Amino acid sequence: MADNLTLAALFKRIALLLELKGENPYKIRAYRRAAEALAALETPVTDLWATQRLTDIPGIGDAIAKKIDEYLRTGRLTFLERLEEEVPPSLVEVTQLPGLGPKKVRRLWQALGITDLNSLESAAREGRLRALSGFGVKSEARILEAIQAYRARPRGFLLGDARPVALRLLAILRDLPQIARAELAGSIRRGKALVGDIDLLLTSPVPEQALQAALKALQQPETPLTTHPTYAEAALTLPEGLPLHLSAAPPNRFGTAWVLSTGSAAHLNDLQQLAAARGQDPEAPFATEREYYAALNLPWIPPEIRQGNGEIEAAQHGRLPALVTAEAIQAELHSHSTWSDGRASIRAMAEAALARGLRVLAITDHSQSLGVAHGLTPERLRAQREEIRQVQAALGGQILLLQGAEVEILADGSLDYPDEVLAELDIVVASLHTSLRQPRERITQRLLKAIRNPHVHIIGHPSGRLLPHRAGADLDWEAVLTAAAENGVALEINAHPRRLDLDASLVRQAVARGILLAINTDAHSPADFDHRIYGVLTGRRGWATADDIINTWPPARLQTWLQSRRP
DNA sequence: GCCGTTTTCGGCCCGACTGTTTTCAGTCG
């Protein structure tokens, strides 16, 4: 499915460059729609291409089909290449600044010759922006601030981008006869939301040979190896732009190498101190991780909690949590259909959920005020209930469908449906989407009001952050967690790789207070259900057990809880 | 550029907020 996502990214880029060029907005939207369609496609685009059925995909017509064909045949997209000559690609970065969209960036470019962050910064410093209509002294200050924040942004790749690449590489490497074993290490194995690179660990009696074979298989045979007494390593950059770090160790020290290459630095530091206190060598060779930890008189510690914040002490006292697993998830409680902004029908979503082994699916489309997402009025909500009933009847008892809603928390903290409408729903997810930049006091009170509404079961993506660099709302978390605990409302761990919200550190605080959590994918298409693993990894990083996560509960228990919250 | 119980042209999801305006364009979700 790599081609689906690559093509989607290329068409998204075309859309943005066309916008900067000032093209027809509907043409731009067509490219965006095509990108979304490709990203949500459940079959490899190459299959449809091979059978000349590309235009069967809604949103893809003759022109875009031809471009897909060119890319799949030649690996190039001349249309994009020409576009990049007309529009400076460095402008794309400028549109990343909040408040600067394509129209303003285009004016900066056309009127002032600004092509990148540096030239924008000098122009703002020198007060040259205020000459343009629509820009004033305030926007100059805001832009300078935004550039600062952008440069200081957290670096890294989304877990959801890097992990699939890493798994694909592992599959290639595991097929090589020179490699006895290949495993994920580093921050991807630990499940961090943002990762700096891909770390893979190989083993072979002759580590250098394993590395050489790997580099050849990855078509980077010229990459230099660094040889150490006990292991060898190599670093390169993949065509996707992701740095890859490969290391290889002999089987008798694979366990040690795996611990060391998994990290985190803080965890390793704690291990080192423990070893020193016991007069042991922290790099002594062990074949398995279990043996490595056992030598320090510790049980094996799951990679997700190797963060250097109490896991070793917990291990020493036999208090390591039994972390939630992906297999334990039985319910998806936040999903969208074509009734609002989803890309698939209720039937298609239900079948996809069933195919992934889920026993409960809640359809939670947007509420009326989210116009952009085609939110449902109470009338359409009632009509939708009938369709859900029909799909439920068609699928029988294999999966339980719930009707819910993702209800807007409006700017004053009230919900977007009156109580009597909420009372008719099986499940209510309440979320913030707008006015996320309200001051702390105001937005906290707004969220607290929603938490206290007795119809609300789950607060969706509580902070509203968008990775890699849109921070969430400025919330008073102490107040939010206290209110969630008091009112028995579940907080969501939204599994979308751009969100992973709650963040793992907040998950840990919530778990410590006994707050219920929900791991939901917020799926807008069947393919999105596969984001679940990122939510699970985030929950594990926050020390969550299956019991903390309402999606692991058997359907009967879940339903009892949903109903018990009714006033 | 896509699409069609409005079929080969003329439409194409909406509404609040913001900073800059003096009546609104652009951004954002």
XYZ file of C-alpha atoms (C1' of nucleotides) in Angstrom:
596
model
C 0.000 0.000 0.000
C 3.065 2.158 -0.072
C 2.138 3.520 -3.492
C -1.297 4.637 -2.272
C 0.214 6.859 0.392
C 3.071 8.102 -1.774
C 0.667 9.130 -4.509
C -1.656 10.724 -1.963
C 1.264 12.803 -0.663
C 2.246 13.836 -4.198
C -1.297 14.980 -5.026
C -1.550 16.875 -1.760
C 1.653 18.654 -2.667
C 0.296 19.452 -6.127
C -2.841 20.901 -4.511
C -0.831 23.198 -2.257
C 1.450 24.373 -5.063
C -1.566 25.045 -7.290
C -3.077 27.063 -4.466
C 0.089 29.135 -4.198
C -0.017 29.576 -7.942
C -3.535 30.949 -7.609
C -5.253 28.221 -9.592
C -8.973 27.483 -9.763
C -10.045 26.411 -6.251
C -12.168 23.580 -7.599
C -9.256 22.094 -9.454
C -7.292 22.258 -6.200
C -10.097 20.584 -4.328
C -10.169 17.847 -6.972
C -6.503 17.034 -6.275
C -7.146 17.035 -2.528
C -10.112 14.722 -2.963
C -8.043 12.404 -5.120
C -5.318 12.370 -2.441
C -7.844 11.513 0.256
C -9.398 8.821 -1.896
C -5.999 7.213 -2.472
C -5.062 7.383 1.200
C -8.356 5.753 2.183
C -8.224 3.094 -0.524
C -8.369 -0.430 0.866
C -6.717 -2.093 -2.108
C -3.261 -1.370 -3.552
C -3.629 1.240 -6.284
C -1.346 -0.895 -8.441
C -4.095 -3.549 -8.608
C -6.594 -1.064 -10.058
C -3.896 0.352 -12.308
C -3.025 -3.084 -13.714
C -6.655 -3.668 -14.646
C -7.254 -0.130 -15.935
C -9.843 0.639 -13.300
C -8.249 3.745 -11.750
C -11.221 5.927 -12.688
C -13.480 3.608 -10.690
C -12.106 5.377 -7.636
C -14.487 8.243 -6.811
C -12.599 11.510 -7.220
C -10.209 10.156 -9.835
C -10.946 10.997 -13.442
C -8.988 10.733 -16.665
C -6.460 13.494 -15.904
C -5.422 12.221 -12.489
C -5.507 8.605 -13.670
C -2.978 9.558 -16.348
C -0.718 11.092 -13.723
C -0.959 7.974 -11.564
C -0.081 5.917 -14.617
C 2.955 8.058 -15.354
C 4.170 7.774 -11.777
C 3.709 4.013 -11.596
C 5.409 3.491 -14.952
C 8.326 5.920 -14.601
C 8.520 6.876 -10.926
C 8.138 10.516 -11.968
C 5.419 13.119 -12.135
C 6.346 15.724 -14.742
C 3.327 17.878 -13.877
C 4.621 18.264 -10.312
C 8.175 18.829 -11.517
C 7.049 21.673 -13.770
C 4.928 23.124 -10.976
C 7.940 23.161 -8.674
C 9.784 25.255 -11.244
C 6.968 27.803 -11.357
C 6.308 28.020 -7.624
C 9.218 28.010 -5.158
C 8.746 24.819 -3.103
C 10.216 26.639 -0.094
C 6.890 28.526 0.112
C 5.282 25.303 1.330
C 7.113 25.726 4.620
C 5.809 29.294 4.938
C 2.216 28.027 4.749
C 2.987 25.930 7.842
C 2.882 29.081 9.973
C -0.480 29.568 11.669
C -2.441 32.433 10.174
C -0.614 32.217 6.869
C -2.604 30.366 4.287
C -1.935 29.983 0.588
C -3.538 33.280 -0.416
C -1.480 35.404 1.949
C 1.700 33.505 1.185
C 1.060 34.027 -2.515
C 0.708 37.781 -1.962
C 3.943 37.848 0.046
C 5.660 36.085 -2.807
C 4.185 38.143 -5.636
C 4.374 41.565 -3.979
C 7.534 41.283 -1.886
C 9.452 38.437 -3.490
C 9.316 36.387 -0.275
C 10.121 32.754 -1.036
C 11.061 31.231 2.305
C 11.078 31.678 6.068
C 14.309 33.680 6.050
C 13.135 36.296 3.586
C 9.800 36.494 5.434
C 11.617 37.023 8.702
C 13.725 39.912 7.405
C 10.714 41.538 5.760
C 8.730 41.321 9.005
C 11.683 42.662 11.028
C 12.098 45.590 8.690
C 8.390 46.401 8.811
C 7.889 45.807 5.110
C 4.806 43.606 5.489
C 2.491 46.378 6.718
C 2.619 47.932 3.266
C 0.471 45.071 1.992
C -3.268 45.327 2.536
C -4.417 42.725 4.996
C -1.121 42.903 6.882
C -0.464 45.258 9.765
C 1.935 45.839 12.621
C 0.241 43.112 14.611
C 0.631 40.516 11.902
C 4.341 41.344 11.603
C 4.796 40.604 15.299
C 2.656 37.486 15.071
C 4.610 36.189 12.098
C 7.955 36.730 13.839
C 6.620 34.853 16.839
C 5.312 32.057 14.620
C 8.689 31.690 12.896
C 10.370 31.377 16.301
C 7.882 28.737 17.387
C 8.223 26.913 14.084
C 12.007 26.759 14.369
C 11.731 25.484 17.940
C 9.080 22.898 17.002
C 9.491 19.307 18.052
C 11.399 17.522 15.301
C 10.594 14.129 14.104
C 8.478 11.895 11.961
C 5.024 10.719 12.867
C 4.958 7.234 14.351
C 2.227 6.468 11.828
C 4.570 7.336 8.949
C 7.755 5.762 10.258
C 6.472 2.508 11.756
C 4.938 1.100 8.556
C 8.186 1.819 6.714
C 10.151 0.100 9.474
C 7.894 -2.959 9.345
C 8.250 -3.121 5.568
C 12.040 -3.040 5.892
C 11.944 -5.767 8.518
C 9.972 -8.000 6.169
C 12.630 -7.535 3.495
C 15.522 -8.142 5.891
C 13.961 -11.221 7.469
C 13.946 -12.867 4.056
C 17.719 -12.633 3.712
C 19.642 -15.841 4.404
C 22.549 -13.892 5.963
C 20.270 -12.467 8.654
C 19.194 -14.803 11.429
C 16.865 -12.309 13.050
C 15.759 -8.701 12.531
C 13.845 -6.624 15.071
C 12.467 -3.170 15.641
C 14.355 -1.063 18.190
C 14.638 2.591 19.192
C 11.792 5.023 19.667
C 9.442 3.250 17.236
C 9.608 0.128 19.374
C 8.923 2.316 22.397
C 5.894 3.728 20.586
C 6.806 7.414 20.757
C 4.404 9.732 18.929
C 7.288 11.448 17.122
C 10.442 9.591 16.176
C 13.757 10.825 14.851
C 14.742 7.760 12.872
C 14.165 4.059 12.293
C 16.315 1.781 14.440
C 16.592 -1.863 13.438
C 18.674 -4.561 15.053
C 19.981 -7.554 13.112
C 21.716 -10.633 14.286
C 24.118 -12.993 12.598
C 27.265 -14.867 13.661
C 29.144 -12.407 11.463
C 27.468 -9.015 12.074
C 29.296 -7.261 9.226
C 27.944 -9.789 6.734
C 24.405 -9.242 7.958
C 24.807 -5.504 7.533
C 26.313 -5.814 4.087
C 23.487 -8.078 2.967
C 20.954 -5.629 4.418
C 22.476 -2.629 2.672
C 22.519 -4.498 -0.603
C 18.867 -5.478 -0.205
C 18.030 -1.831 0.517
C 19.965 -0.781 -2.590
C 22.470 1.266 -0.622
C 25.533 -1.012 -0.862
C 27.983 1.925 -0.721
C 26.973 2.902 2.822
C 30.027 2.661 5.104
C 29.991 0.296 8.087
C 31.313 1.176 11.508
C 32.733 -1.810 13.325
C 32.942 -1.980 17.121
C 34.385 -4.819 19.202
C 30.954 -6.235 19.971
C 28.725 -5.001 17.132
C 28.620 -3.178 13.805
C 26.383 -0.395 12.551
C 25.480 1.694 9.537
C 23.395 4.819 9.018
C 21.680 6.023 5.875
C 18.707 8.003 4.682
C 15.830 6.213 2.998
C 14.189 7.533 -0.182
C 11.220 8.642 1.981
C 13.607 11.008 3.793
C 13.656 8.892 6.929
C 17.026 8.253 8.578
C 17.671 4.559 9.138
C 20.068 3.212 11.731
C 21.004 -0.441 11.411
C 23.029 -2.316 13.938
C 24.024 -5.947 14.034
C 25.206 -8.124 16.892
C 26.104 -11.792 17.220
C 23.341 -14.047 18.650
C 25.077 -14.506 22.009
C 24.685 -10.802 22.762
C 21.462 -10.091 20.930
C 19.530 -9.414 24.145
C 22.049 -6.860 25.346
C 22.148 -5.155 21.967
C 18.347 -5.048 21.820
C 18.086 -3.372 25.233
C 20.797 -0.868 24.314
C 19.375 -0.057 20.877
C 15.842 0.277 22.211
C 16.639 2.825 24.909
C 15.455 5.254 26.080
C 18.602 7.061 27.147
C 17.047 7.725 30.561
C 16.136 4.050 31.002
C 19.630 2.934 30.013
C 21.108 5.428 32.422
C 19.039 3.932 35.248
C 20.096 0.422 34.228
C 23.719 1.502 34.199
C 23.491 2.873 37.719
C 21.796 -0.262 38.921
C 24.520 -2.405 37.323
C 27.240 -0.228 38.832
C 25.691 -0.519 42.292
C 25.734 -4.285 41.897
C 29.283 -4.311 40.544
C 28.096 -5.613 37.163
C 28.900 -4.663 33.589
C 25.839 -3.038 31.986
C 27.022 -4.250 28.574
C 27.627 -7.887 29.524
C 26.483 -10.209 26.736
C 23.093 -11.912 26.946
C 21.220 -13.709 24.208
C 17.791 -12.436 25.233
C 16.377 -9.313 26.854
C 14.834 -11.448 29.563
C 18.262 -12.766 30.578
C 19.692 -9.261 30.472
C 17.085 -7.959 32.915
C 17.236 -11.123 35.017
C 20.962 -10.555 35.606
C 19.958 -7.281 37.259
C 17.337 -9.154 39.249
C 14.558 -7.530 37.236
C 11.638 -8.945 35.274
C 11.506 -8.070 31.581
C 10.295 -4.477 31.172
C 8.020 -3.669 28.206
C 9.740 -1.256 25.783
C 6.911 1.297 25.881
C 7.553 2.107 29.537
C 11.351 2.194 29.309
C 11.303 5.923 29.944
C 13.364 6.302 33.077
C 10.438 7.443 35.160
C 9.818 4.765 37.740
C 9.658 1.570 35.692
C 12.745 0.047 37.292
C 11.499 0.701 40.792
C 8.116 -0.765 39.858
C 9.889 -3.806 38.382
C 11.928 -4.273 41.555
C 8.780 -4.288 43.641
C 6.838 -6.576 41.322
C 4.504 -3.751 40.433
C 4.880 -3.592 36.666
C 1.437 -3.069 35.125
C -0.080 -5.688 32.799
C -0.223 -3.279 29.867
C -3.183 -3.201 27.508
C -2.631 -5.094 24.246
C -3.977 -4.533 20.737
C -5.683 -7.937 20.874
C -7.653 -6.891 23.935
C -9.502 -4.126 22.068
C -13.029 -5.282 21.223
C -14.828 -2.018 20.547
C -14.395 1.048 18.379
C -16.297 3.911 19.959
C -15.539 6.845 17.668
C -16.026 6.552 13.916
C -17.545 8.484 11.031
C -19.579 7.569 7.984
C -20.713 9.311 4.815
C -23.509 10.831 6.891
C -20.943 13.466 7.931
C -17.348 13.613 6.698
C -16.511 9.909 6.585
C -15.638 8.281 3.290
C -17.530 5.020 3.686
C -21.107 3.974 4.357
C -22.234 2.646 7.709
C -22.441 -0.803 6.144
C -18.888 -0.632 4.792
C -17.544 0.635 8.120
C -19.360 -2.096 10.025
C -18.053 -4.813 7.711
C -14.512 -3.451 7.960
C -14.777 -3.372 11.761
C -16.051 -6.932 11.745
C -13.222 -8.043 9.464
C -10.790 -6.655 12.053
C -12.347 -8.684 14.810
C -14.239 -5.883 16.557
C -17.399 -6.814 18.435
C -18.778 -3.293 18.908
C -18.762 -0.300 16.568
C -20.160 3.103 17.462
C -21.007 5.379 14.552
C -20.371 8.866 15.920
C -20.847 11.385 13.137
C -20.370 15.101 13.648
C -23.087 17.310 15.076
C -24.889 20.083 13.262
C -22.652 23.090 13.903
C -19.600 21.522 12.271
C -20.794 22.562 8.833
C -17.529 21.777 7.111
C -17.939 18.154 8.128
C -21.603 18.092 7.083
C -22.713 17.659 10.700
C -26.099 16.084 11.359
C -29.210 17.968 12.422
C -31.410 16.166 14.971
C -33.695 15.187 12.078
C -30.883 13.603 10.064
C -29.627 11.959 13.236
C -32.991 10.228 13.628
C -32.930 9.166 9.983
C -29.470 7.745 10.516
C -30.718 5.621 13.385
C -32.974 3.791 10.946
C -30.059 3.000 8.650
C -27.981 1.746 11.564
C -30.902 -0.470 12.558
C -31.057 -1.912 9.038
C -27.323 -2.618 8.867
C -27.508 -4.204 12.312
C -30.335 -6.449 11.086
C -28.356 -7.404 7.980
C -25.207 -8.263 9.935
C -27.015 -10.066 12.727
C -25.314 -10.671 16.043
C -21.752 -10.687 14.718
C -21.162 -7.089 15.717
C -23.063 -4.672 17.898
C -23.655 -1.288 16.286
C -24.204 1.724 18.507
C -25.558 5.035 17.411
C -23.627 7.911 18.860
C -22.431 11.336 17.913
C -19.266 13.329 18.127
C -20.894 16.406 19.577
C -19.297 19.802 19.281
C -18.459 21.519 22.522
C -19.495 25.022 21.514
C -17.512 28.130 22.369
C -19.521 28.647 25.593
C -19.178 25.016 26.723
C -22.705 23.988 25.853
C -23.198 20.999 23.574
C -24.406 21.132 20.004
C -27.518 18.994 20.650
C -30.161 19.574 23.311
C -30.274 17.051 26.151
C -33.337 15.266 24.815
C -31.501 14.504 21.559
C -28.396 13.333 23.432
C -30.584 11.102 25.582
C -31.700 9.171 22.495
C -28.123 8.197 21.608
C -26.325 5.059 22.765
C -23.038 6.908 23.237
C -21.903 10.523 23.236
C -18.364 11.632 22.426
C -17.899 15.349 23.098
C -15.030 17.122 21.329
C -13.485 20.532 20.839
C -12.765 21.482 17.237
C -13.106 25.264 17.149
C -11.780 28.200 19.142
C -8.941 26.072 20.452
C -6.873 29.139 21.178
C -9.124 30.524 23.872
C -7.238 31.564 27.030
C -6.610 28.825 29.594
C -9.327 29.778 32.067
C -11.994 30.062 29.380
C -11.220 26.884 27.452
C -10.784 24.877 30.657
C -14.189 25.981 31.930
C -15.625 25.124 28.540
C -14.285 21.573 28.692
C -15.323 21.162 32.349
C -18.876 22.093 31.433
C -18.912 19.284 28.860
C -17.383 16.809 31.312
C -20.124 17.619 33.808
C -22.906 17.037 31.277
C -24.398 13.709 32.381
C -25.040 12.657 28.774
C -21.364 12.674 27.856
C -19.491 9.348 27.923
C -16.166 10.237 26.340
C -14.182 13.422 25.742
C -12.709 13.041 22.239
C -9.056 14.019 21.525
C -9.026 16.135 24.704
C -6.178 18.544 23.930
C -6.905 19.049 20.232
C -3.203 18.906 19.360
C -2.080 18.135 15.828
C 1.361 16.620 15.458
C 4.028 17.404 14.597
C 3.711 21.020 15.617
C 0.257 22.348 16.398
C 0.109 22.386 20.162
C -3.211 21.568 21.791
C -5.411 23.896 23.788
C -3.892 25.583 26.817
C -5.828 23.513 29.360
C -5.543 23.344 33.131
C -4.997 19.571 33.183
C -5.234 19.312 36.946
C -8.793 20.649 36.730
C -9.663 18.496 33.707
C -8.400 15.265 35.281
C -10.107 16.029 38.562
C -13.415 16.656 36.811
C -13.088 13.512 34.678
C -12.450 11.433 37.801
C -15.344 12.990 39.692
C -17.825 12.614 36.859
C -16.741 9.176 35.684
C -16.232 10.440 32.129
C -13.754 8.560 29.932
C -10.957 10.470 28.248
C -10.039 9.419 24.741
C -6.656 8.275 23.527
C -7.271 9.208 19.910
C -5.216 6.767 17.873
C -4.799 8.937 14.797
C -1.036 9.369 14.256
C -1.496 13.145 13.948
C -3.250 13.271 17.298
C -2.238 10.556 19.803
C -4.242 12.696 22.185
C -4.222 12.218 25.205
C -0.485 12.230 25.212
C 1.226 9.325 27.014
C 2.294 11.468 29.964
C -1.302 12.548 30.544
C -2.469 8.957 30.138
C -0.176 8.041 32.978
C -1.640 10.746 35.193
C -5.149 9.654 34.295
C -4.368 6.003 35.027
C -2.903 6.951 38.402
C -6.209 8.627 39.277
C -8.327 5.717 38.113
C -9.836 7.698 35.227
C -11.382 5.593 32.476
C -9.823 5.804 29.024
C -11.030 4.977 25.533
C -8.701 4.018 22.676
C -10.513 5.107 19.508
C -9.349 5.513 15.933
C -11.774 8.296 14.921
C -11.925 6.342 11.645
C -13.155 8.235 8.589
C -12.568 5.224 6.344
C -12.087 1.479 6.825
C -8.311 1.813 6.469
C -8.259 4.171 9.469
C -9.225 1.290 11.778
C -5.628 0.153 11.410
C -4.451 3.194 13.368
C -5.563 1.376 16.501
C -2.049 0.123 17.239
C -0.779 3.699 17.719
C -3.433 4.332 20.335
C -2.537 1.079 22.057
C 1.165 1.983 22.093
C 0.291 5.386 23.565
C -1.846 3.743 26.230
C 1.000 1.351 27.049
C 3.425 4.281 27.316
C 0.995 5.700 29.864
C 0.986 2.450 31.910
C -2.641 1.675 31.040
C -3.943 -1.835 31.685
C -6.806 -3.452 29.806
C -9.154 -2.673 32.646
C -8.465 1.077 32.323
C -9.529 0.977 28.661
C -13.279 0.725 28.143
C -12.792 -0.656 24.602
C -11.465 -3.886 26.075
C -14.582 -4.541 28.097
C -16.935 -7.291 26.912
C -19.946 -5.784 25.092
C -22.304 -6.442 27.986
C -20.109 -4.638 30.495
C -19.627 -1.753 28.102
C -23.360 -1.404 27.530
C -24.078 -1.506 31.219
C -21.600 1.313 31.738
C -22.987 3.368 28.853
C -26.509 3.052 30.248
C -25.514 3.613 33.844
C -24.312 7.083 32.974
C -27.788 8.126 31.889
C -29.342 10.611 34.311
C -10.254 18.467 -12.326
C -14.461 15.682 -11.227
C -19.098 14.571 -11.925
C -24.100 13.609 -13.655
C -32.500 10.952 -11.708
C -29.379 18.885 -12.860
C -25.459 13.838 -17.950
C -20.900 16.646 -21.616
C -21.600 22.062 -19.049
C -21.984 24.319 -14.881
C -21.952 23.339 -10.721
C -18.728 21.954 -6.848
C -19.641 21.113 1.852
C -20.205 25.808 5.771
C -19.607 29.209 9.502
C -16.919 31.433 13.228
C -13.075 34.045 14.122
C -9.360 37.383 13.321
C -7.002 41.330 12.147
C -7.678 44.524 9.282
C -11.213 46.876 7.853
C -15.086 50.702 7.324
C -17.608 46.378 4.839
C -14.307 42.141 4.433
C -10.848 38.617 2.870
C -8.407 34.971 4.501
C -7.724 31.232 7.733
C -9.165 27.351 10.148
C -11.477 23.380 11.288
